[in-house]
Amino acid sequence: MTKLFNSNLDLSYQSISLFPAPCPPENVSAEVSCWSNSMNISWNAMREADHYLVSVIADSGGNHESCNTTDTACSISNVTCGNAFSVQVSSIRGSCRSQHSHTHNIMSAPCQPQGIRGTLDCVTNSAQISWDAAPGADSYSVSAVGEEGYTANCTTSSNTTCEVEDLGCGILYNFSVIAKNSKCGSQPSAIIDLQTAPCSLAGITAVPQCHNSSILVIWDLMEDSGGNTVYTATAEARDHTYLHCNNTGTSCYLHGARCDLQYTIIVSASSDQCSSMRSPPYRVSMEPCPPRNLMVNASCEDHSALVSWSPSPVAEMYHVVATGVDGHVHSCNSTVSNCSLSGLHCDQQYTVSVTASHENCTSKASENSTLTTGPCQPDGLSVTFNCTNQSALLSWQPRDNAAYYHGSAQAENGDMLYCQSWTPTCTIQDLVCGTVYNFSVQASDGTCNSSFADPVQSGAGTKHIVLPCV
């Protein structure tokens, strides 16, 4: 109530009611009901509000839904699928409207996939299912439901094509697609039916012929087939290349098979594999190709080397062999594309190769790589003192492949003195009189250093003493 004063007249009073604008609603939340495509919005009640106005705006434009309610919840039906929406709520009191609440963003369910279609690959017994892109979809899931409880499925992130593998032969399947986003899945698409090829021939066996680029396929004859039935074996590789052979007997050779490939093989009693009598699919892998991109990295400190190569898609095991010039052989086995060779001899050149194996087939060897280990530790170390200038002359037997040598003298207190030489002698200067030293030497080829030589005398840890100070 406000009191107004009129200076020209007698005092009079007038009552005026002033209402502040309501505050915007807080804690606005929105949830989408995935199957009904409705949106449920709620918020906290505001004490000064008479009612609330809810606005739902599609980010793509064109769609603007609203509801006016005295409750703290509102439901909007038939929200457009595959759209992002901004949700805002305002408080109303009389003729005053609050600022809108903090905007809440939400995604509706993806639209139902349309245009589903499919084709059968009768060699691999798989189905290629495709459809039109569904608005609002982040991924898709394809479901195949067959007779007698047979099921299969596949998923894809953004493609609108998916291959459903390992279908049973002679089965009628119903295929459907669901679109998904982070919140919802769409309603399933329309269903299409695909009948896989019959599966009446008895089982088959396939044997890869290692290093002969062929596969022997063996099958049983059909009952009551007669002697003139032609059987056709068809092999499909992972790269979708094909091999064929046929015979009226019980076997034939598929020629032209390549290393590093897995083949899916069927045998049919006519050229039309999808409608004829046919065998179940049989999978077989050829021998691995010779390993490629061989790399050898030596570790100087522990006389080892890490050997690596490009992996084979069919290899189950790899075998690495390193043969030294001295005839010494090192090897290691691995199921991955690297392997560590340990205990290598110093001052040796090794020839390194790798073979890959799968079941009963082993690849040809890779191209050779050369590994040269670091020099061996020097032998025959001797020390001669020069008492005049407090120095020591170190000498030793030279080592093959050594580029230079490091000599060292260590005092009992840990102080070190060094010398370096390209010849098998080296002088250490500035020895301190009356000090006990250990002398040693190591060889280097510029990349690897040898271990330090043994002390100059046979007793381990033998020390040389500089003449006493005068």
mmCIF file of C-alpha atoms in Angstrom, residues 322-330 345 348-351:
data_model
loop_
_atom_site.group_PDB
_atom_site.id
_atom_site.type_symbol
_atom_site.label_atom_id
_atom_site.label_comp_id
_atom_site.label_asym_id
_atom_site.label_seq_id
_atom_site.Cartn_x
_atom_site.Cartn_y
_atom_site.Cartn_z
ATOM 1 C CA ALA A 322 69.064 -65.259 -35.914
ATOM 2 C CA THR A 323 72.172 -67.071 -37.222
ATOM 3 C CA GLY A 324 75.606 -65.683 -36.355
ATOM 4 C CA VAL A 325 78.720 -65.822 -38.515
ATOM 5 C CA ASP A 326 80.192 -68.097 -35.826
ATOM 6 C CA GLY A 327 77.309 -70.540 -36.420
ATOM 7 C CA HIS A 328 75.541 -69.662 -33.190
ATOM 8 C CA VAL A 329 71.722 -69.723 -33.578
ATOM 9 C CA HIS A 330 69.188 -67.811 -31.477
ATOM 10 C CA HIS A 345 77.076 -63.040 -28.686
ATOM 11 C CA GLN A 348 78.925 -60.927 -34.132
ATOM 12 C CA GLN A 349 76.967 -60.327 -37.317
ATOM 13 C CA TYR A 350 73.623 -62.136 -37.346
ATOM 14 C CA THR A 351 71.271 -62.875 -40.221
#
